[in-house]
CSV table of C-alpha atoms and ligand atoms in Angstrom, one decimal:
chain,number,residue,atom,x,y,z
J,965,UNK,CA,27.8,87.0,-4.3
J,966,UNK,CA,24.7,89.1,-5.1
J,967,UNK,CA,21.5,87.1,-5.5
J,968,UNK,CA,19.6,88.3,-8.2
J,969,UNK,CA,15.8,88.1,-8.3
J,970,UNK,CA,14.0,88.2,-11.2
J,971,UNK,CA,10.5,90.3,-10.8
J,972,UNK,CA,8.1,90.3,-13.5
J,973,UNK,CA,5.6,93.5,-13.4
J,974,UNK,CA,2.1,93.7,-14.5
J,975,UNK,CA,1.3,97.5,-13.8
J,976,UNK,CA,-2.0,96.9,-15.1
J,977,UNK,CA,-4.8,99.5,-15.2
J,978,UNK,CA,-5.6,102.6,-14.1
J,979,UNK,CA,-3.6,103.5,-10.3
J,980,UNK,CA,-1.5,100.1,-11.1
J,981,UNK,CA,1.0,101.9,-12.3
J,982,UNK,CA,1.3,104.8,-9.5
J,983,UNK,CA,1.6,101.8,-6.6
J,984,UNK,CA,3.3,99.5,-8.4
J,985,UNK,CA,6.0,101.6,-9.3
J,986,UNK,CA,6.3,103.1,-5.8
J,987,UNK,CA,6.6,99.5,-4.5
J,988,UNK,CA,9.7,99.1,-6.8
J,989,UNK,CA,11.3,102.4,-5.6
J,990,UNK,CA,11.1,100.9,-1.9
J,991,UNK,CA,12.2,97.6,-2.9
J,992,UNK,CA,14.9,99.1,-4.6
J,993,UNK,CA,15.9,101.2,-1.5
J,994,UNK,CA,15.4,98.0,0.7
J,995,UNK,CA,18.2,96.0,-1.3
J,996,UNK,CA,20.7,99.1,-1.8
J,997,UNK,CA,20.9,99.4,2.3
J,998,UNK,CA,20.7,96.3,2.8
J,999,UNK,CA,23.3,94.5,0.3
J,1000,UNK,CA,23.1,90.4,-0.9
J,1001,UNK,CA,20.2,90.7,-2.9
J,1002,UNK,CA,19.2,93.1,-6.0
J,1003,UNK,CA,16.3,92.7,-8.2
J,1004,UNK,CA,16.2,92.4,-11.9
J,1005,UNK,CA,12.7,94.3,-13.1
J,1006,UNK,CA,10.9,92.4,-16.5
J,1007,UNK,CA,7.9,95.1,-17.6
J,1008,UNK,CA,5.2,93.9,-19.5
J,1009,UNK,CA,2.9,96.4,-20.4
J,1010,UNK,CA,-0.2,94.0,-20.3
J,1011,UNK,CA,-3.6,95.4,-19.6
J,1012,UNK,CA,-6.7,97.5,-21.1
J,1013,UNK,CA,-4.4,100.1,-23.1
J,1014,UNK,CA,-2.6,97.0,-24.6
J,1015,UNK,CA,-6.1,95.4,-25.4
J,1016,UNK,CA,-6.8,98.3,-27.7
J,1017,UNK,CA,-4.0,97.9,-29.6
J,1018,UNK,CA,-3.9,94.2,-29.4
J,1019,UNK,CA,-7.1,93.3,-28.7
J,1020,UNK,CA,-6.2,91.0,-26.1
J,1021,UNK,CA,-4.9,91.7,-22.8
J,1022,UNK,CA,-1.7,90.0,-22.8
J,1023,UNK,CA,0.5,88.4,-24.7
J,1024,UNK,CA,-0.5,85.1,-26.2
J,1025,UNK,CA,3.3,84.2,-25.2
J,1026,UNK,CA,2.4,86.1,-22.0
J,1027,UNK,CA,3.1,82.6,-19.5
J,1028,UNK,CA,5.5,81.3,-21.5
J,1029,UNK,CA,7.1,84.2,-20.5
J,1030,UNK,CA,6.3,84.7,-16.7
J,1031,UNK,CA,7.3,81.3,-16.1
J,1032,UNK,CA,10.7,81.8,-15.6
J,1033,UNK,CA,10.9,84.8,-13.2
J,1034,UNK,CA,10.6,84.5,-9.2
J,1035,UNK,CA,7.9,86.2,-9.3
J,1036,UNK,CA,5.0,88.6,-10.7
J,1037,UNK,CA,4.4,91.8,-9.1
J,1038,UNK,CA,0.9,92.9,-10.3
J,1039,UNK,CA,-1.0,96.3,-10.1
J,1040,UNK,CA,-4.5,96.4,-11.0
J,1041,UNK,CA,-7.0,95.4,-13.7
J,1042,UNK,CA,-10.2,97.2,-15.0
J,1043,UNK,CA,-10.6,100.2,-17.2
J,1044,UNK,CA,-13.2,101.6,-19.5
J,1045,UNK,CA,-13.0,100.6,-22.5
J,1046,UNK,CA,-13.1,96.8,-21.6
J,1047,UNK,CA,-15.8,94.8,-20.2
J,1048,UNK,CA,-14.8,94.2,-16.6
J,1049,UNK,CA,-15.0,90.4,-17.5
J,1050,UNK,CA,-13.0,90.5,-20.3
J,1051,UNK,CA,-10.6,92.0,-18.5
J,1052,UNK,CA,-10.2,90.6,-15.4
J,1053,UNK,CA,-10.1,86.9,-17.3
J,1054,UNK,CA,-7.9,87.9,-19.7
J,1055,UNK,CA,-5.2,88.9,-17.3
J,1056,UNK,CA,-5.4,88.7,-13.8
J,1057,UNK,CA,-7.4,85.4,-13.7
J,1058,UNK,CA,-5.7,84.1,-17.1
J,1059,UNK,CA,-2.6,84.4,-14.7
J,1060,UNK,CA,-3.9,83.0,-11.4
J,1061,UNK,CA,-5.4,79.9,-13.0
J,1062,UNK,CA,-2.9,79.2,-15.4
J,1063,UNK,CA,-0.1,79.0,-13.1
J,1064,UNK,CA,-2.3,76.7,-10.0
J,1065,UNK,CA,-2.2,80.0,-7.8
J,1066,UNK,CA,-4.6,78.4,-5.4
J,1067,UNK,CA,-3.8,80.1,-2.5
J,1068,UNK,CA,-4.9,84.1,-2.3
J,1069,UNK,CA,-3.8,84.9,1.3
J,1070,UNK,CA,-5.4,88.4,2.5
J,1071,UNK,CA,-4.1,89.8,5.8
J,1072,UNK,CA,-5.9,92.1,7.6
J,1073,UNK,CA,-3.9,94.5,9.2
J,1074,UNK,CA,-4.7,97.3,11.9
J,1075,UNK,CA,-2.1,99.6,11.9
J,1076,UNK,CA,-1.6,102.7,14.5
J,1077,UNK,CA,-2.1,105.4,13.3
J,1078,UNK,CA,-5.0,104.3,10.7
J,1079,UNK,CA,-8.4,105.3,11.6
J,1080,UNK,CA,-11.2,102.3,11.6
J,1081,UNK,CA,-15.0,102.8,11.5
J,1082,UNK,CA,-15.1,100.0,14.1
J,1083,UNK,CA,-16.0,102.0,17.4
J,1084,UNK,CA,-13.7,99.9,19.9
J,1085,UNK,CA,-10.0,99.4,20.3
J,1086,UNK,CA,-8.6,97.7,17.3
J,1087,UNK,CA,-4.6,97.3,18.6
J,1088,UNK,CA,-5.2,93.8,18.6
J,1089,UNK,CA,-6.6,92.8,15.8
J,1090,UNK,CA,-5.0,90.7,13.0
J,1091,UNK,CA,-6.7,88.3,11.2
J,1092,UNK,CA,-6.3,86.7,7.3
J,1093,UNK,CA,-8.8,85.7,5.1
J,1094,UNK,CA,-7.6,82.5,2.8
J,1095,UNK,CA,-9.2,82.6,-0.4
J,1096,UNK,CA,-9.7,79.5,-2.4
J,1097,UNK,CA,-8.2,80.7,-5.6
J,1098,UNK,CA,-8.6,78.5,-8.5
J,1099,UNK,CA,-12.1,77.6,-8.3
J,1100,UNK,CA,-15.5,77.5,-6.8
J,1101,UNK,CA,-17.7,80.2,-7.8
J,1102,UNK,CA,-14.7,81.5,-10.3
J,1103,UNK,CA,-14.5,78.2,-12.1
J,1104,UNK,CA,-16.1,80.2,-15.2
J,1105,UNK,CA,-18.8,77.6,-16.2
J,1106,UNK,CA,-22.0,78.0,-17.6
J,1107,UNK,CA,-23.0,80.2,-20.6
J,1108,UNK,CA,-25.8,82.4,-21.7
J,1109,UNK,CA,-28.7,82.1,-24.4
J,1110,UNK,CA,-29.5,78.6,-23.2
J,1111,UNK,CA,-33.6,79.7,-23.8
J,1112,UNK,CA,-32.4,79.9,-27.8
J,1113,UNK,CA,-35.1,82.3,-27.5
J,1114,UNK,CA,-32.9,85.7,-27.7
J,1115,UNK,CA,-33.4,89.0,-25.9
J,1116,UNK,CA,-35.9,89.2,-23.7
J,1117,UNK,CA,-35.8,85.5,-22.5
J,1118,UNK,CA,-32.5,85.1,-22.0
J,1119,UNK,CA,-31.3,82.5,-19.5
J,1120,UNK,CA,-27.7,82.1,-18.1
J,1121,UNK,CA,-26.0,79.8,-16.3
J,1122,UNK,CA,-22.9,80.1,-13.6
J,1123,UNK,CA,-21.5,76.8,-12.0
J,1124,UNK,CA,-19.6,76.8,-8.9
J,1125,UNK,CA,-17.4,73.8,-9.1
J,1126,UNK,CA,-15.9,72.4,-5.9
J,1127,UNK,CA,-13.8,69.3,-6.1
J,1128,UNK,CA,-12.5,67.6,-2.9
J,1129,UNK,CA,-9.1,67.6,-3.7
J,1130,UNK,CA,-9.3,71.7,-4.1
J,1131,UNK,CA,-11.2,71.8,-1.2
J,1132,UNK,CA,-8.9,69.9,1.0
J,1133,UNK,CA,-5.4,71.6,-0.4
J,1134,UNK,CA,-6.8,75.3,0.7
J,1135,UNK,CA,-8.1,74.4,4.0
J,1136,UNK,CA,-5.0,72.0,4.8
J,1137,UNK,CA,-3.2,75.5,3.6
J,1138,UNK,CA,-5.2,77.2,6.3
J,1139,UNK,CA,-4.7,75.1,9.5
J,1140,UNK,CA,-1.2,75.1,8.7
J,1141,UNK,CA,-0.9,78.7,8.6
J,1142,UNK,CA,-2.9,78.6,11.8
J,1143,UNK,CA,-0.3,77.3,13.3
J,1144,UNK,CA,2.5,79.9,12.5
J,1145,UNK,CA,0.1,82.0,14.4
J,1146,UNK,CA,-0.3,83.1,17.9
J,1147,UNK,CA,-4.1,82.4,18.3
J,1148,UNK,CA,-4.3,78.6,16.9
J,1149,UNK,CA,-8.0,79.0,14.6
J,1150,UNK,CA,-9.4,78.5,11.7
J,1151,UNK,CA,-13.0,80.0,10.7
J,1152,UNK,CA,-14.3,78.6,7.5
J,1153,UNK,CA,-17.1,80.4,6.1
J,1154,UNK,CA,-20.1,78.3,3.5
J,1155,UNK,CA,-23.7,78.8,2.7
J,1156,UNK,CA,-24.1,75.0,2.7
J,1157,UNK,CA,-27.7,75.3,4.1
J,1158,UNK,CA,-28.6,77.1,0.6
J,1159,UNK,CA,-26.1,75.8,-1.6
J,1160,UNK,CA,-27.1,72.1,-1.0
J,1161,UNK,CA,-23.7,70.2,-3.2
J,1162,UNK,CA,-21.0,72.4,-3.1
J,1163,UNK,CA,-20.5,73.8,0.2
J,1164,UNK,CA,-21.8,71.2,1.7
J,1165,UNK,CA,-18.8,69.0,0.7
J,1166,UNK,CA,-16.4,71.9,1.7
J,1167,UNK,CA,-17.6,71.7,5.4
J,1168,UNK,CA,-17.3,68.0,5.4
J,1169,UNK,CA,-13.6,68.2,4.3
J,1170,UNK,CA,-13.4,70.9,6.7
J,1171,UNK,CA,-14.2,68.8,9.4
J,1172,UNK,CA,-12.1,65.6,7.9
J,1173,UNK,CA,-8.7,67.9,7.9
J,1174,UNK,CA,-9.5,69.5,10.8
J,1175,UNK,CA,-9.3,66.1,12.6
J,1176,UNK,CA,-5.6,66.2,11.9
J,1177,UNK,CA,-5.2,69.0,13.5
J,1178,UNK,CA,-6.5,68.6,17.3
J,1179,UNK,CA,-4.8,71.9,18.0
J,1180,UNK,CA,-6.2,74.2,16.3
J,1181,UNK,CA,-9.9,75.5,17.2
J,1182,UNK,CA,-12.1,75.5,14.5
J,1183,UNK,CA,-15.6,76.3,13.3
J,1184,UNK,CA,-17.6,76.6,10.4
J,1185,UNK,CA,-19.8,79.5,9.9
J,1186,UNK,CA,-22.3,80.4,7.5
J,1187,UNK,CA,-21.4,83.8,5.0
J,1188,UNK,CA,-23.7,86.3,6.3
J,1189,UNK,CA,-23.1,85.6,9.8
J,1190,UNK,CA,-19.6,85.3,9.1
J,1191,UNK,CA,-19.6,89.7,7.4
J,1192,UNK,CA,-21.6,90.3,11.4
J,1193,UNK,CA,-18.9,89.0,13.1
J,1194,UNK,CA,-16.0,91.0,11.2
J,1195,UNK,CA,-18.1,93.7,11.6
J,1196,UNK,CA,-19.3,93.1,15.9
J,1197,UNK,CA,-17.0,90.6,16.9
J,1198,UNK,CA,-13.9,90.5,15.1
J,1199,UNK,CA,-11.8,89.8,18.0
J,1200,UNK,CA,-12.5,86.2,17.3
J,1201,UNK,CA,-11.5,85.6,14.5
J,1202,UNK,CA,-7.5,84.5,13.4
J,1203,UNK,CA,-7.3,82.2,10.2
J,1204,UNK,CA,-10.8,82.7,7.9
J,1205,UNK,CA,-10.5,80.4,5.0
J,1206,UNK,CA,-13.8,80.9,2.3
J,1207,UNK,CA,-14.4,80.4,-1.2
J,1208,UNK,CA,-13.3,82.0,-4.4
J,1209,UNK,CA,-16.3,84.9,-3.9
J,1210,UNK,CA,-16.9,84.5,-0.6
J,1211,UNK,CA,-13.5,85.6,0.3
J,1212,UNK,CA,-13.0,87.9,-2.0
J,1213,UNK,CA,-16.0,89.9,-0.3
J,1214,UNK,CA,-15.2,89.0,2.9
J,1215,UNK,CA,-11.5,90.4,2.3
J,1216,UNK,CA,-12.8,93.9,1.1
J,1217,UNK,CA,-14.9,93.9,4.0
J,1218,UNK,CA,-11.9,93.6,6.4
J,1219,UNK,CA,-9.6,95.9,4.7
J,1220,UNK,CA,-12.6,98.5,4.8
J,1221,UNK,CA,-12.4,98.0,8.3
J,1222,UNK,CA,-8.6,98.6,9.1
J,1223,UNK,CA,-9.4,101.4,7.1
J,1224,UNK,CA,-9.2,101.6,4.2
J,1225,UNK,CA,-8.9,99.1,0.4
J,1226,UNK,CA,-5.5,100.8,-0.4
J,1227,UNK,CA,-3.8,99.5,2.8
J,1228,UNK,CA,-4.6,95.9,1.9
J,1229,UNK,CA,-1.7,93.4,0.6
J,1230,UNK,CA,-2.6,89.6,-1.3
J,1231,UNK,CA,-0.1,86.8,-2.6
J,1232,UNK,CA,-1.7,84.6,-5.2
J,1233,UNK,CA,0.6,82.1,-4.2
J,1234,UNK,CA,1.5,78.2,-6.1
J,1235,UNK,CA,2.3,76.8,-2.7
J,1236,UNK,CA,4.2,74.3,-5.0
J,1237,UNK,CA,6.2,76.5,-6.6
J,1238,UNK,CA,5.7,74.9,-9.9
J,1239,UNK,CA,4.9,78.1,-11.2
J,1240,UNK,CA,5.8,82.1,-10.1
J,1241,UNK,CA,3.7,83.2,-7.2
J,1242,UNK,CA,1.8,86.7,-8.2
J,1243,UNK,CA,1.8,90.0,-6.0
J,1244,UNK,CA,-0.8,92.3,-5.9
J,1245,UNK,CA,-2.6,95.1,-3.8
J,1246,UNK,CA,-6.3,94.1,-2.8
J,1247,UNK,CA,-7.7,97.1,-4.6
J,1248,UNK,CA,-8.3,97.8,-8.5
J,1249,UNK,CA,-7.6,100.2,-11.0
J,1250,UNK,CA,-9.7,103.3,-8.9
J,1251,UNK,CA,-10.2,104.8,-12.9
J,1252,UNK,CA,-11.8,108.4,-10.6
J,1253,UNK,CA,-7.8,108.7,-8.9
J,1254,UNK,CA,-5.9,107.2,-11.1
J,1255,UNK,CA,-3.4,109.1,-13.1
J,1256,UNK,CA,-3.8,112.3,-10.1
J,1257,UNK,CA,-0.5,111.0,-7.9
J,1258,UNK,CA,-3.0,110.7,-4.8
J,1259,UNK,CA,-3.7,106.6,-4.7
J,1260,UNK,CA,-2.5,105.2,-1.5
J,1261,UNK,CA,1.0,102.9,-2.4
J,1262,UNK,CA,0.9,101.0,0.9
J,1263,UNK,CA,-0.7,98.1,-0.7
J,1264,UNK,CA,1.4,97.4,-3.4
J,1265,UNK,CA,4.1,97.9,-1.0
J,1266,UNK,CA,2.9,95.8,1.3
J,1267,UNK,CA,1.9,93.3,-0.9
J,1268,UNK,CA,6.2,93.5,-1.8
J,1269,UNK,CA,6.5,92.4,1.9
J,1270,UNK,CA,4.6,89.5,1.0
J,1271,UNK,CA,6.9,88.6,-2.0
J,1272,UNK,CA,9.9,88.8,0.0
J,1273,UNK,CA,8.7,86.0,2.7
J,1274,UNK,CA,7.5,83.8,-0.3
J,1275,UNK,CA,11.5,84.6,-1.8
J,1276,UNK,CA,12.7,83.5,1.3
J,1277,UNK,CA,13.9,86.8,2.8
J,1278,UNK,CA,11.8,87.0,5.7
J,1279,UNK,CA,13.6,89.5,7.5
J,1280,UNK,CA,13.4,91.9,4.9
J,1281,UNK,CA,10.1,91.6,5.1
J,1282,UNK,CA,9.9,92.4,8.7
J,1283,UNK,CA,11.9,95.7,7.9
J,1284,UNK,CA,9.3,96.7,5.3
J,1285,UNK,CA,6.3,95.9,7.3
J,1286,UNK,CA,8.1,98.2,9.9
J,1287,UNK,CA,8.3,100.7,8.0
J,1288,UNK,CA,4.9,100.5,6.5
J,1289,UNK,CA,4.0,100.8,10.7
J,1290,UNK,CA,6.2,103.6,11.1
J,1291,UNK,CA,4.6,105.5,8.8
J,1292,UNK,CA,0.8,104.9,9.0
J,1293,UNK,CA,1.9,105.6,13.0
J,1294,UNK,CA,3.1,109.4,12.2
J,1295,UNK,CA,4.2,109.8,8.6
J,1296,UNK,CA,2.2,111.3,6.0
J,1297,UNK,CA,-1.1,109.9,4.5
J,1298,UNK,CA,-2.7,109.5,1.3
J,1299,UNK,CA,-6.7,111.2,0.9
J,1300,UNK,CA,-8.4,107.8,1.6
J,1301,UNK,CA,-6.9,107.0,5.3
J,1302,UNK,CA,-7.5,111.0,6.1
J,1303,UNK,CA,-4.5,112.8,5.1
J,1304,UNK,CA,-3.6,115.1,2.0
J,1305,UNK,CA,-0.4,113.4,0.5
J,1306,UNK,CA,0.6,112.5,-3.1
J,1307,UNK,CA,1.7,108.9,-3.8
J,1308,UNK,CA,5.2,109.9,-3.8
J,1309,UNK,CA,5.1,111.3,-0.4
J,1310,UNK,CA,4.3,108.3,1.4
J,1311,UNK,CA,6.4,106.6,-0.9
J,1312,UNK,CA,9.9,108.6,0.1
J,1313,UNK,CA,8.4,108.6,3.7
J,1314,UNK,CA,8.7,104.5,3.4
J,1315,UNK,CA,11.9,104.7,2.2
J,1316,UNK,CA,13.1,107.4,5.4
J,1317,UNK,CA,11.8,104.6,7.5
J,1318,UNK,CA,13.7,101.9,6.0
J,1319,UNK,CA,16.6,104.1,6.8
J,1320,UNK,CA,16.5,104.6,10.4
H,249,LIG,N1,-5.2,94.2,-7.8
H,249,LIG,C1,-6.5,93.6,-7.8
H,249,LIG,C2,-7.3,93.8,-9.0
H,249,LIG,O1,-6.9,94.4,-10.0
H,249,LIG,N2,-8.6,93.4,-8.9
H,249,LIG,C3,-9.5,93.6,-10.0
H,249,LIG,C4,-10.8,92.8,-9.8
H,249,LIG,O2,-11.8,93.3,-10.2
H,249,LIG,N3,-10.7,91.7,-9.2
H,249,LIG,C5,-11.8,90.9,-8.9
H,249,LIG,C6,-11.3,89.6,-8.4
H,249,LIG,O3,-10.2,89.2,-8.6
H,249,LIG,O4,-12.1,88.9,-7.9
């Protein structure tokens, strides 16, 4: 009997749409050849053009209503006409914290074929950054006008929060996935010798789990040091597991490395699986391409590859990452990794690929 996987999809803003919708053509072509499985789409049109109508970004009911799918394939969030903070908590974040998605895992991936800025060989590179997703520096405490005194003199205040258990359950996360891997290591990144409570707690639970797990190399490294080494040393580095912001930066940084935001996947995941796991390319809503048929789909399809591990289909996965390789190696190529293709292009290349 077919199983039937039900997919929840956030286009989002701006280019959401354009990847997200290429990702479903491929997944679509992934299931027809290869039979037992079939997916069952649920479109919610949640995002900035919904908030102008609606005034809010999703549906009050939105959860209610994701909660019973397998999963949540996102696109992007961020367009004019909403504050950027507005938007990205009324959605994307409104989603991730809701349903526990503490774990944002962020491969970096060098693929043939894709041009880097780093000047040495890059073949062997492969490294993931594990972001700490449901709080820290995104805990969204503090608030603004705490003078009283108005315009002029206004003071505001943003708390990091870091509690032991959420420090513990993302770097446990972290050594375990360290050992799925070949190189057995996990970096975690802080700025405990400026951010004297916090941070400082991480690295001590970093060092308490780590004695659990004799072997695995570890070490703990401060931020700034930390976006050097991606940058001069990056051989080094296997399993990077960082704060909310930190890792959020620190994943841009890598994917601008293997050359370029569009190729980068992420799984918001509830390693629980009390709630859906969400989806989503690394990049935004890119409001100067979107709506041209240029944006670079490899992320959102990627990011599919991602989805199908977590639904258990792991060698599905490997068929699509193949494919993805196949085609960054000598298919066509969207503007930002150096070529002159359309969406669509790449998309039907991937699809080819899948085929042979
Ligand atoms: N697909 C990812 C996305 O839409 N990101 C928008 C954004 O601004 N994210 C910031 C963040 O999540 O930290």
């Amino acid at each position: 009997m077919e199983r039937r996987l039900r997919i929840a999809v956030i286009p989002g803003d701006g280019i959401g749409a354009e990847v997200i919708g290429a990702g479903q053509q491929v997944l679509e072509a992934l299931a027809g050849s290869s039979g037992g499985f079939g997916f069952d789409w649920i479109e919610y049109p949640w995002g900035s053009a919904y908030y102008a109508e609606h005034g809010v970004m999703m549906d009050p009911k939105g959860l209610e209503k994701l909660q019973d799918c397998d999963a949540v394939y996102f696109g992007a969030v961020g367009w004019e006409n909403v504050p950027d903070h507005t938007s990205l908590w009324g959605l994307r974040l409104n989603i991730t914290q809701n349903f526990d998605q503490w774990a944002n895992i962020r491969p970096v991936r060098f693929l043939a074929g894709i041009e880097s800025p780093l000047r040495r060989d890059t073949s062997a590179l492969d490294w993931i950054v594990v972001r700490e997703n449901s709080e820290g520096e995104y805990a969204g405490l503090g608030g603004r006008n705490l003078s009283g005194r108005g315009p002029g003199s206004e003071v505001a205040v943003q708390t990091a929060l870091f509690t032991e258990a959420g420090c513990e359950r993302i770097i446990r996360f972290a050594f375990e996935l360290a050992l799925t891997r070949q190189v057995r290591k996990v970096s975690s990144v802080t700025k405990s010798n400026a951010q004297q409570y916090g941070m400082v707690l991480w690295d001590e639970v970093f060092r308490r789990v780590a004695a659990d797990y004799p072997d695995v190399e570890t070490e703990s490294v401060l931020v700034d040091a930390m976006s050097a080494r991606f940058v001069l040393a990056p051989q080094s580095l296997s399993v990077v597991v960082a704060s909310n912001l930190f890792a959020d930066i620190l994943s841009d940084l890598g994917s601008a490395l293997a050359g370029s935001l569009g190729l980068a996947a992420s799984a918001n995941l509830n390693p629980e699986r009390r709630f859906p796991s969400m989806f989503e390319p690394v990049h935004g809503s890119a409001p100067d391409i979107a709506g041209r048929g240029i944006s670079n789909p490899v992320g959102a399809i990627a990011s599919a590859a991602l989805m199908l591990d977590h639904l258990g289909l792991p060698g599905e996965a490997r068929r699509l990452e193949a494919a993805i390789g196949s085609v960054a190696a000598s298919g066509p190529k969207t503007r930002d990794v150096g070529g002159a293709a359309g969406t669509q292009e790449v998309t039907d290349a991937v699809i080819a690929a899948l085929a042979q």
